[in-house]
């Protein structure tokens, strides 16, 4: 799919999309994280109620002509403890609704603070604290390596005997073999399942779970309401419009694999992205003969403006890879392609000890025992300025334009004359020249003309 630019998932889970492959191809992956939240929440609450009152089994019994009132005696949920694993949109909605039934709600979420959880009356606990307390456990997490088989034999052994589990999230979060064992030995008193590790289910274990008398199950109906299907379709379409026209009334709310894309749509971020790309291109020219598998780069930012702008790392990598890859390089796949090329990169931020208004991006590069650095900033006109190379300072900075030529020499006076002579011989007019002196001497030359690439080798001077 060589023309594919974006794929929209009309729902929340994206485990059915190869995110790594999409990212390497520069394909944006979107989802609609809020589109089906209410529908999934309501089904979760329905399954909790069905488990408590044996609704499905009682209905089937009556349809078959039996009147088994005593057999299907249930239990109240008021006063019981509900554990919500994953306190995102759906988990919060479930907790709020079940509190109205008088349930005590506890929960776990690795990125949520206890203070934030208290805002919707959930007591945030660790998993080990949750298991012995929960009468009902409902899971609302994505299926990732950390959550696969999250509820297993060891967990059932820690839980109250007869606790009940609900999964309207993703199959595989509850280990099915462990669940079947727990259902059979009474460790688990019931399960409400809308999702399975394989869909449609085919394995003997899964089919036995579906047929188990303590199980209420549905065929992945969490988002299957008229309202949710309309909502997720509209949300995907609105995000496509937002991608096409950042000035539209719509917002990008579900970018899965390209946070830099959302950042790039903010006009305040564009100059910093361009700066990082320009610095990356300069660094690549300095390393033109180097094997990238031997290169380590740290993208360091300073200043209050750049404190949360980690996306400049991807922009710098895009600049470094420009001309070195034919894989449709863009801001989305730059980090993945850099990793494939063996380029080791990190991003860090340091607060200024002195002038808090000084905002800079620095690329610190290590190649074996050699060390290089390129630093720049964005000035008031919104343009990129080069401020130093290898510690040699350009004061107050050199505008990075298409007509900028950079040279490295060893003698400011004699090399200056050589550079001017060479450029003049090529018909180029020098409009401005800046000199930065450190361990080496660097020349930044602004020219007028269209023959910049024709600059020949200058004895004792390196052009990059």
GROMACS .gro file of C-alpha atoms in nm:
model
  464
    1UNK     CA    1   0.000   0.000   0.000
    2UNK     CA    2   0.260   0.247  -0.119
    3UNK     CA    3   0.024   0.547  -0.121
    4UNK     CA    4  -0.117   0.488   0.226
    5UNK     CA    5  -0.075   0.787   0.456
    6UNK     CA    6  -0.314   0.721   0.744
    7UNK     CA    7  -0.520   0.439   0.887
    8UNK     CA    8  -0.810   0.510   1.120
    9UNK     CA    9  -0.927   0.251   1.372
   10UNK     CA   10  -1.297   0.304   1.441
   11UNK     CA   11  -1.262   0.198   1.802
   12UNK     CA   12  -1.004   0.195   2.079
   13UNK     CA   13  -0.785  -0.116   2.054
   14UNK     CA   14  -0.515  -0.118   1.788
   15UNK     CA   15  -0.363  -0.460   1.858
   16UNK     CA   16  -0.503  -0.567   1.520
   17UNK     CA   17  -0.276  -0.314   1.346
   18UNK     CA   18   0.099  -0.369   1.305
   19UNK     CA   19   0.201  -0.038   1.461
   20UNK     CA   20   0.573  -0.098   1.408
   21UNK     CA   21   0.531  -0.167   1.037
   22UNK     CA   22   0.298   0.131   0.994
   23UNK     CA   23   0.544   0.360   1.171
   24UNK     CA   24   0.838   0.245   0.960
   25UNK     CA   25   0.635   0.320   0.648
   26UNK     CA   26   0.544   0.662   0.782
   27UNK     CA   27   0.176   0.571   0.805
   28UNK     CA   28  -0.020   0.752   1.074
   29UNK     CA   29  -0.239   0.529   1.289
   30UNK     CA   30  -0.542   0.692   1.452
   31UNK     CA   31  -0.802   0.552   1.687
   32UNK     CA   32  -1.117   0.691   1.847
   33UNK     CA   33  -1.044   0.651   2.217
   34UNK     CA   34  -1.370   0.800   2.336
   35UNK     CA   35  -1.612   0.691   2.068
   36UNK     CA   36  -1.732   0.365   2.220
   37UNK     CA   37  -1.659   0.435   2.587
   38UNK     CA   38  -2.021   0.460   2.698
   39UNK     CA   39  -2.129   0.149   2.508
   40UNK     CA   40  -1.842  -0.060   2.647
   41UNK     CA   41  -1.909   0.075   2.993
   42UNK     CA   42  -2.280  -0.009   2.980
   43UNK     CA   43  -2.211  -0.365   2.863
   44UNK     CA   44  -1.963  -0.407   3.151
   45UNK     CA   45  -2.224  -0.292   3.401
   46UNK     CA   46  -2.480  -0.526   3.241
   47UNK     CA   47  -2.249  -0.825   3.280
   48UNK     CA   48  -2.183  -0.740   3.645
   49UNK     CA   49  -2.558  -0.733   3.708
   50UNK     CA   50  -2.616  -1.054   3.514
   51UNK     CA   51  -2.350  -1.235   3.717
   52UNK     CA   52  -2.494  -1.109   4.045
   53UNK     CA   53  -2.851  -1.213   3.966
   54UNK     CA   54  -2.806  -1.512   3.729
   55UNK     CA   55  -3.011  -1.334   3.464
   56UNK     CA   56  -2.894  -1.532   3.162
   57UNK     CA   57  -2.920  -1.874   3.328
   58UNK     CA   58  -3.260  -1.793   3.478
   59UNK     CA   59  -3.390  -1.676   3.143
   60UNK     CA   60  -3.271  -1.990   2.965
   61UNK     CA   61  -3.417  -2.211   3.237
   62UNK     CA   62  -3.758  -2.048   3.205
   63UNK     CA   63  -3.748  -2.070   2.826
   64UNK     CA   64  -3.690  -2.444   2.865
   65UNK     CA   65  -4.003  -2.476   3.080
   66UNK     CA   66  -3.848  -2.487   3.427
   67UNK     CA   67  -3.927  -2.271   3.730
   68UNK     CA   68  -3.597  -2.283   3.921
   69UNK     CA   69  -3.632  -1.990   4.160
   70UNK     CA   70  -3.416  -2.137   4.437
   71UNK     CA   71  -3.148  -2.261   4.196
   72UNK     CA   72  -3.083  -1.912   4.067
   73UNK     CA   73  -3.078  -1.716   4.389
   74UNK     CA   74  -2.830  -1.432   4.341
   75UNK     CA   75  -2.657  -1.172   4.555
   76UNK     CA   76  -2.677  -0.797   4.592
   77UNK     CA   77  -2.394  -0.586   4.459
   78UNK     CA   78  -2.458  -0.307   4.708
   79UNK     CA   79  -2.177  -0.311   4.962
   80UNK     CA   80  -1.955  -0.529   4.745
   81UNK     CA   81  -1.610  -0.423   4.627
   82UNK     CA   82  -1.548  -0.366   4.256
   83UNK     CA   83  -1.186  -0.354   4.137
   84UNK     CA   84  -1.134  -0.163   3.813
   85UNK     CA   85  -0.806  -0.247   3.641
   86UNK     CA   86  -0.733   0.041   3.406
   87UNK     CA   87  -0.887   0.377   3.492
   88UNK     CA   88  -0.911   0.534   3.150
   89UNK     CA   89  -1.234   0.657   2.995
   90UNK     CA   90  -1.422   0.327   3.017
   91UNK     CA   91  -1.290   0.228   3.359
   92UNK     CA   92  -1.391   0.562   3.508
   93UNK     CA   93  -1.739   0.543   3.357
   94UNK     CA   94  -1.787   0.192   3.499
   95UNK     CA   95  -1.669   0.299   3.845
   96UNK     CA   96  -1.902   0.599   3.851
   97UNK     CA   97  -2.208   0.397   3.749
   98UNK     CA   98  -2.145   0.108   3.986
   99UNK     CA   99  -2.098   0.349   4.275
  100UNK     CA  100  -2.464   0.444   4.217
  101UNK     CA  101  -2.549   0.079   4.300
  102UNK     CA  102  -2.367   0.113   4.631
  103UNK     CA  103  -2.044  -0.062   4.533
  104UNK     CA  104  -1.712   0.032   4.685
  105UNK     CA  105  -1.469   0.100   4.400
  106UNK     CA  106  -1.096   0.037   4.412
  107UNK     CA  107  -0.864   0.046   4.115
  108UNK     CA  108  -0.523   0.023   3.957
  109UNK     CA  109  -0.367   0.237   3.685
  110UNK     CA  110   0.009   0.280   3.646
  111UNK     CA  111  -0.011   0.638   3.517
  112UNK     CA  112  -0.285   0.779   3.738
  113UNK     CA  113  -0.223   0.953   4.070
  114UNK     CA  114  -0.413   0.864   4.386
  115UNK     CA  115  -0.538   1.222   4.403
  116UNK     CA  116  -0.681   1.203   4.052
  117UNK     CA  117  -0.850   0.871   4.128
  118UNK     CA  118  -1.014   1.022   4.435
  119UNK     CA  119  -1.185   1.277   4.211
  120UNK     CA  120  -1.414   0.997   4.087
  121UNK     CA  121  -1.424   0.813   4.420
  122UNK     CA  122  -1.185   0.530   4.338
  123UNK     CA  123  -0.925   0.421   4.591
  124UNK     CA  124  -0.602   0.366   4.400
  125UNK     CA  125  -0.416   0.053   4.514
  126UNK     CA  126  -0.144  -0.179   4.393
  127UNK     CA  127  -0.248  -0.503   4.225
  128UNK     CA  128  -0.132  -0.708   4.521
  129UNK     CA  129  -0.350  -0.494   4.747
  130UNK     CA  130  -0.648  -0.529   4.516
  131UNK     CA  131  -0.671  -0.907   4.469
  132UNK     CA  132  -0.765  -1.006   4.829
  133UNK     CA  133  -1.028  -0.730   4.855
  134UNK     CA  134  -1.221  -0.756   4.530
  135UNK     CA  135  -1.560  -0.925   4.496
  136UNK     CA  136  -1.568  -0.829   4.127
  137UNK     CA  137  -1.273  -0.751   3.900
  138UNK     CA  138  -1.326  -0.576   3.567
  139UNK     CA  139  -1.037  -0.511   3.327
  140UNK     CA  140  -1.014  -0.206   3.101
  141UNK     CA  141  -0.658  -0.206   2.966
  142UNK     CA  142  -0.509  -0.247   2.620
  143UNK     CA  143  -0.359  -0.584   2.532
  144UNK     CA  144   0.015  -0.524   2.557
  145UNK     CA  145   0.296  -0.749   2.682
  146UNK     CA  146   0.251  -0.613   3.036
  147UNK     CA  147  -0.120  -0.702   3.044
  148UNK     CA  148  -0.126  -1.032   2.857
  149UNK     CA  149  -0.236  -1.306   3.102
  150UNK     CA  150  -0.255  -1.038   3.373
  151UNK     CA  151  -0.513  -1.246   3.560
  152UNK     CA  152  -0.371  -1.596   3.591
  153UNK     CA  153  -0.339  -1.892   3.832
  154UNK     CA  154  -0.132  -1.688   4.077
  155UNK     CA  155  -0.388  -1.407   4.083
  156UNK     CA  156  -0.686  -1.638   4.134
  157UNK     CA  157  -0.498  -1.791   4.427
  158UNK     CA  158  -0.468  -1.444   4.589
  159UNK     CA  159  -0.832  -1.349   4.535
  160UNK     CA  160  -1.139  -1.409   4.748
  161UNK     CA  161  -1.290  -1.751   4.682
  162UNK     CA  162  -1.584  -1.706   4.449
  163UNK     CA  163  -1.483  -1.362   4.314
  164UNK     CA  164  -1.614  -1.275   3.967
  165UNK     CA  165  -1.429  -1.134   3.666
  166UNK     CA  166  -1.548  -0.925   3.372
  167UNK     CA  167  -1.361  -0.858   3.049
  168UNK     CA  168  -1.504  -0.623   2.787
  169UNK     CA  169  -1.155  -0.499   2.687
  170UNK     CA  170  -0.936  -0.745   2.499
  171UNK     CA  171  -0.910  -1.123   2.493
  172UNK     CA  172  -0.587  -1.248   2.646
  173UNK     CA  173  -0.583  -1.019   2.949
  174UNK     CA  174  -0.740  -1.304   3.148
  175UNK     CA  175  -0.553  -1.629   3.092
  176UNK     CA  176  -0.825  -1.862   2.968
  177UNK     CA  177  -0.676  -2.189   3.093
  178UNK     CA  178  -0.641  -2.036   3.440
  179UNK     CA  179  -0.996  -1.903   3.425
  180UNK     CA  180  -1.141  -2.242   3.334
  181UNK     CA  181  -0.954  -2.403   3.621
  182UNK     CA  182  -1.075  -2.135   3.864
  183UNK     CA  183  -1.436  -2.172   3.745
  184UNK     CA  184  -1.421  -2.549   3.795
  185UNK     CA  185  -1.267  -2.539   4.143
  186UNK     CA  186  -1.476  -2.250   4.271
  187UNK     CA  187  -1.195  -1.996   4.299
  188UNK     CA  188  -1.387  -1.791   4.046
  189UNK     CA  189  -1.761  -1.772   4.101
  190UNK     CA  190  -1.845  -1.638   3.758
  191UNK     CA  191  -1.714  -1.462   3.450
  192UNK     CA  192  -1.871  -1.205   3.219
  193UNK     CA  193  -1.685  -1.215   2.890
  194UNK     CA  194  -1.726  -1.016   2.572
  195UNK     CA  195  -1.380  -1.086   2.429
  196UNK     CA  196  -1.165  -1.393   2.379
  197UNK     CA  197  -0.804  -1.474   2.296
  198UNK     CA  198  -0.917  -1.598   1.954
  199UNK     CA  199  -1.220  -1.459   1.776
  200UNK     CA  200  -1.433  -1.635   1.669
  201UNK     CA  201  -1.339  -1.885   1.944
  202UNK     CA  202  -1.212  -2.222   1.824
  203UNK     CA  203  -0.991  -2.372   2.095
  204UNK     CA  204  -1.132  -2.640   2.322
  205UNK     CA  205  -1.053  -2.438   2.636
  206UNK     CA  206  -1.232  -2.128   2.511
  207UNK     CA  207  -1.534  -2.323   2.395
  208UNK     CA  208  -1.555  -2.496   2.731
  209UNK     CA  209  -1.547  -2.157   2.904
  210UNK     CA  210  -1.827  -2.029   2.681
  211UNK     CA  211  -2.041  -2.328   2.769
  212UNK     CA  212  -1.967  -2.312   3.141
  213UNK     CA  213  -2.275  -2.256   3.361
  214UNK     CA  214  -2.098  -1.981   3.557
  215UNK     CA  215  -2.017  -1.778   3.246
  216UNK     CA  216  -2.220  -1.506   3.077
  217UNK     CA  217  -2.071  -1.423   2.739
  218UNK     CA  218  -2.135  -1.212   2.431
  219UNK     CA  219  -1.967  -1.210   2.085
  220UNK     CA  220  -1.757  -0.892   2.122
  221UNK     CA  221  -2.049  -0.652   2.147
  222UNK     CA  222  -1.877  -0.384   2.356
  223UNK     CA  223  -1.896  -0.122   2.081
  224UNK     CA  224  -2.195  -0.271   1.902
  225UNK     CA  225  -2.455  -0.003   1.955
  226UNK     CA  226  -2.599   0.226   1.692
  227UNK     CA  227  -2.472   0.526   1.884
  228UNK     CA  228  -2.115   0.399   1.924
  229UNK     CA  229  -2.080   0.291   1.561
  230UNK     CA  230  -2.194   0.633   1.444
  231UNK     CA  231  -1.975   0.812   1.696
  232UNK     CA  232  -1.651   0.629   1.611
  233UNK     CA  233  -1.707   0.674   1.237
  234UNK     CA  234  -1.765   1.045   1.282
  235UNK     CA  235  -1.460   1.080   1.508
  236UNK     CA  236  -1.232   0.909   1.256
  237UNK     CA  237  -1.365   1.131   0.977
  238UNK     CA  238  -1.318   1.443   1.188
  239UNK     CA  239  -0.956   1.349   1.254
  240UNK     CA  240  -0.894   1.301   0.881
  241UNK     CA  241  -1.030   1.653   0.830
  242UNK     CA  242  -0.803   1.782   1.108
  243UNK     CA  243  -0.502   1.622   0.939
  244UNK     CA  244  -0.588   1.787   0.612
  245UNK     CA  245  -0.671   2.124   0.765
  246UNK     CA  246  -0.516   2.197   1.107
  247UNK     CA  247  -0.722   2.517   1.119
  248UNK     CA  248  -1.050   2.326   1.108
  249UNK     CA  249  -1.284   2.302   1.406
  250UNK     CA  250  -1.179   1.942   1.469
  251UNK     CA  251  -0.894   1.808   1.682
  252UNK     CA  252  -0.651   1.519   1.656
  253UNK     CA  253  -0.738   1.318   1.964
  254UNK     CA  254  -0.631   0.965   1.876
  255UNK     CA  255  -0.285   0.963   1.719
  256UNK     CA  256  -0.134   0.632   1.826
  257UNK     CA  257   0.212   0.621   1.672
  258UNK     CA  258   0.306   0.979   1.587
  259UNK     CA  259   0.281   1.225   1.876
  260UNK     CA  260   0.516   1.454   1.684
  261UNK     CA  261   0.248   1.492   1.420
  262UNK     CA  262   0.007   1.652   1.664
  263UNK     CA  263   0.291   1.872   1.787
  264UNK     CA  264   0.376   1.978   1.432
  265UNK     CA  265   0.022   2.109   1.382
  266UNK     CA  266   0.078   2.364   1.659
  267UNK     CA  267   0.221   2.677   1.496
  268UNK     CA  268   0.430   2.748   1.807
  269UNK     CA  269   0.618   2.421   1.763
  270UNK     CA  270   0.695   2.445   1.390
  271UNK     CA  271   1.006   2.669   1.422
  272UNK     CA  272   1.161   2.430   1.677
  273UNK     CA  273   1.091   2.129   1.459
  274UNK     CA  274   1.254   2.307   1.164
  275UNK     CA  275   1.553   2.401   1.380
  276UNK     CA  276   1.605   2.043   1.495
  277UNK     CA  277   1.581   1.916   1.136
  278UNK     CA  278   1.835   2.177   1.021
  279UNK     CA  279   2.077   2.088   1.301
  280UNK     CA  280   2.037   1.722   1.210
  281UNK     CA  281   2.130   1.796   0.848
  282UNK     CA  282   2.441   1.986   0.961
  283UNK     CA  283   2.539   1.699   1.191
  284UNK     CA  284   2.494   1.450   0.907
  285UNK     CA  285   2.727   1.652   0.686
  286UNK     CA  286   2.988   1.650   0.963
  287UNK     CA  287   2.952   1.269   0.976
  288UNK     CA  288   2.927   1.214   0.603
  289UNK     CA  289   3.189   0.936   0.602
  290UNK     CA  290   3.086   0.776   0.931
  291UNK     CA  291   2.903   0.448   0.983
  292UNK     CA  292   2.581   0.532   1.168
  293UNK     CA  293   2.602   0.206   1.363
  294UNK     CA  294   2.894   0.366   1.548
  295UNK     CA  295   2.715   0.695   1.615
  296UNK     CA  296   2.547   0.795   1.939
  297UNK     CA  297   2.349   1.116   1.953
  298UNK     CA  298   2.185   1.301   2.239
  299UNK     CA  299   1.936   1.574   2.157
  300UNK     CA  300   1.946   1.811   2.453
  301UNK     CA  301   1.712   2.103   2.501
  302UNK     CA  302   1.740   2.392   2.743
  303UNK     CA  303   1.501   2.665   2.845
  304UNK     CA  304   1.141   2.684   2.962
  305UNK     CA  305   0.995   2.691   2.611
  306UNK     CA  306   1.148   2.353   2.527
  307UNK     CA  307   1.082   2.175   2.856
  308UNK     CA  308   0.808   1.950   2.716
  309UNK     CA  309   0.913   1.940   2.351
  310UNK     CA  310   1.067   1.594   2.329
  311UNK     CA  311   0.947   1.572   1.970
  312UNK     CA  312   1.254   1.769   1.860
  313UNK     CA  313   1.443   1.440   1.890
  314UNK     CA  314   1.250   1.286   1.602
  315UNK     CA  315   1.293   1.604   1.398
  316UNK     CA  316   1.671   1.595   1.451
  317UNK     CA  317   1.684   1.232   1.342
  318UNK     CA  318   1.485   1.315   1.031
  319UNK     CA  319   1.742   1.579   0.946
  320UNK     CA  320   2.029   1.337   1.000
  321UNK     CA  321   1.870   1.070   0.781
  322UNK     CA  322   1.783   1.303   0.495
  323UNK     CA  323   1.958   1.170   0.185
  324UNK     CA  324   2.058   0.847   0.360
  325UNK     CA  325   1.734   0.653   0.326
  326UNK     CA  326   1.486   0.587   0.046
  327UNK     CA  327   1.207   0.461   0.273
  328UNK     CA  328   0.979   0.764   0.255
  329UNK     CA  329   1.139   0.946   0.547
  330UNK     CA  330   0.910   1.169   0.751
  331UNK     CA  331   0.857   1.283   1.108
  332UNK     CA  332   0.651   0.974   1.185
  333UNK     CA  333   0.906   0.710   1.094
  334UNK     CA  334   1.232   0.898   1.157
  335UNK     CA  335   1.295   0.740   1.499
  336UNK     CA  336   1.215   0.388   1.373
  337UNK     CA  337   1.435   0.423   1.063
  338UNK     CA  338   1.717   0.568   1.274
  339UNK     CA  339   1.699   0.264   1.502
  340UNK     CA  340   1.705   0.036   1.196
  341UNK     CA  341   2.016   0.218   1.078
  342UNK     CA  342   2.183   0.144   1.412
  343UNK     CA  343   2.181   0.506   1.523
  344UNK     CA  344   2.156   0.525   1.902
  345UNK     CA  345   1.967   0.835   2.012
  346UNK     CA  346   1.840   0.988   2.336
  347UNK     CA  347   1.654   1.306   2.427
  348UNK     CA  348   1.712   1.508   2.743
  349UNK     CA  349   1.624   1.847   2.888
  350UNK     CA  350   1.822   2.070   3.121
  351UNK     CA  351   1.694   2.375   3.303
  352UNK     CA  352   1.900   2.687   3.259
  353UNK     CA  353   2.089   2.792   3.569
  354UNK     CA  354   2.124   3.145   3.443
  355UNK     CA  355   1.906   3.306   3.177
  356UNK     CA  356   1.572   3.122   3.178
  357UNK     CA  357   1.488   3.290   2.845
  358UNK     CA  358   1.768   3.111   2.661
  359UNK     CA  359   1.617   2.822   2.469
  360UNK     CA  360   1.851   2.600   2.272
  361UNK     CA  361   1.865   2.266   2.096
  362UNK     CA  362   2.201   2.086   2.103
  363UNK     CA  363   2.297   1.771   1.919
  364UNK     CA  364   2.581   1.601   2.108
  365UNK     CA  365   2.739   1.332   1.891
  366UNK     CA  366   2.982   1.058   1.987
  367UNK     CA  367   3.163   0.851   1.727
  368UNK     CA  368   3.404   0.621   1.906
  369UNK     CA  369   3.647   0.853   2.085
  370UNK     CA  370   3.545   1.157   1.878
  371UNK     CA  371   3.291   1.407   2.008
  372UNK     CA  372   3.099   1.672   1.816
  373UNK     CA  373   2.821   1.914   1.893
  374UNK     CA  374   2.590   2.143   1.699
  375UNK     CA  375   2.373   2.399   1.876
  376UNK     CA  376   2.103   2.633   1.758
  377UNK     CA  377   1.804   2.840   1.862
  378UNK     CA  378   1.496   3.010   1.723
  379UNK     CA  379   1.510   3.388   1.734
  380UNK     CA  380   1.230   3.643   1.733
  381UNK     CA  381   1.177   3.624   1.357
  382UNK     CA  382   1.085   3.255   1.391
  383UNK     CA  383   1.387   3.137   1.191
  384UNK     CA  384   1.657   2.881   1.279
  385UNK     CA  385   1.994   3.010   1.390
  386UNK     CA  386   2.318   2.818   1.430
  387UNK     CA  387   2.492   2.928   1.750
  388UNK     CA  388   2.788   2.690   1.782
  389UNK     CA  389   2.974   2.396   1.631
  390UNK     CA  390   3.196   2.185   1.855
  391UNK     CA  391   3.184   2.457   2.119
  392UNK     CA  392   3.298   2.732   1.885
  393UNK     CA  393   3.045   3.015   1.921
  394UNK     CA  394   2.880   3.213   1.642
  395UNK     CA  395   2.772   3.542   1.799
  396UNK     CA  396   2.485   3.627   1.791
  397UNK     CA  397   2.403   3.333   1.563
  398UNK     CA  398   2.389   3.250   1.193
  399UNK     CA  399   2.060   3.216   1.007
  400UNK     CA  400   2.030   2.866   0.863
  401UNK     CA  401   1.918   2.916   0.503
  402UNK     CA  402   1.949   2.725   0.178
  403UNK     CA  403   2.240   2.950   0.079
  404UNK     CA  404   2.444   2.884   0.395
  405UNK     CA  405   2.782   2.722   0.345
  406UNK     CA  406   2.985   2.583   0.636
  407UNK     CA  407   3.361   2.532   0.640
  408UNK     CA  408   3.607   2.398   0.894
  409UNK     CA  409   3.965   2.521   0.899
  410UNK     CA  410   4.258   2.579   1.133
  411UNK     CA  411   4.363   2.939   1.069
  412UNK     CA  412   4.107   3.217   1.072
  413UNK     CA  413   4.308   3.456   0.855
  414UNK     CA  414   4.453   3.238   0.580
  415UNK     CA  415   4.152   3.006   0.555
  416UNK     CA  416   3.922   3.308   0.529
  417UNK     CA  417   4.112   3.425   0.221
  418UNK     CA  418   4.106   3.076   0.064
  419UNK     CA  419   3.729   3.047   0.111
  420UNK     CA  420   3.655   3.392  -0.036
  421UNK     CA  421   3.879   3.317  -0.332
  422UNK     CA  422   3.714   2.982  -0.403
  423UNK     CA  423   3.362   3.123  -0.383
  424UNK     CA  424   3.450   3.415  -0.608
  425UNK     CA  425   3.595   3.178  -0.869
  426UNK     CA  426   3.258   3.000  -0.878
  427UNK     CA  427   3.069   3.321  -0.933
  428UNK     CA  428   2.923   3.332  -0.583
  429UNK     CA  429   2.883   3.660  -0.398
  430UNK     CA  430   2.940   3.651  -0.024
  431UNK     CA  431   2.669   3.850   0.152
  432UNK     CA  432   2.777   3.767   0.507
  433UNK     CA  433   3.045   3.563   0.679
  434UNK     CA  434   3.074   3.467   1.046
  435UNK     CA  435   3.376   3.308   1.213
  436UNK     CA  436   3.366   3.089   1.525
  437UNK     CA  437   3.696   3.004   1.689
  438UNK     CA  438   3.743   2.705   1.919
  439UNK     CA  439   3.969   2.401   1.890
  440UNK     CA  440   3.893   2.437   1.520
  441UNK     CA  441   3.789   2.741   1.321
  442UNK     CA  442   3.444   2.738   1.162
  443UNK     CA  443   3.318   2.968   0.889
  444UNK     CA  444   2.949   3.026   0.817
  445UNK     CA  445   2.908   3.192   0.480
  446UNK     CA  446   2.586   3.332   0.331
  447UNK     CA  447   2.605   3.355  -0.046
  448UNK     CA  448   2.393   3.472  -0.334
  449UNK     CA  449   2.387   3.251  -0.640
  450UNK     CA  450   2.283   2.901  -0.732
  451UNK     CA  451   2.617   2.725  -0.756
  452UNK     CA  452   2.675   2.635  -0.391
  453UNK     CA  453   2.719   2.266  -0.463
  454UNK     CA  454   3.004   2.339  -0.706
  455UNK     CA  455   3.245   2.448  -0.436
  456UNK     CA  456   3.568   2.259  -0.494
  457UNK     CA  457   3.815   2.120  -0.244
  458UNK     CA  458   4.002   2.395  -0.066
  459UNK     CA  459   4.348   2.295   0.065
  460UNK     CA  460   4.340   2.274   0.444
  461UNK     CA  461   3.968   2.359   0.460
  462UNK     CA  462   3.676   2.118   0.490
  463UNK     CA  463   3.342   2.205   0.333
  464UNK     CA  464   3.036   2.040   0.482
   0.00000   0.00000   0.00000
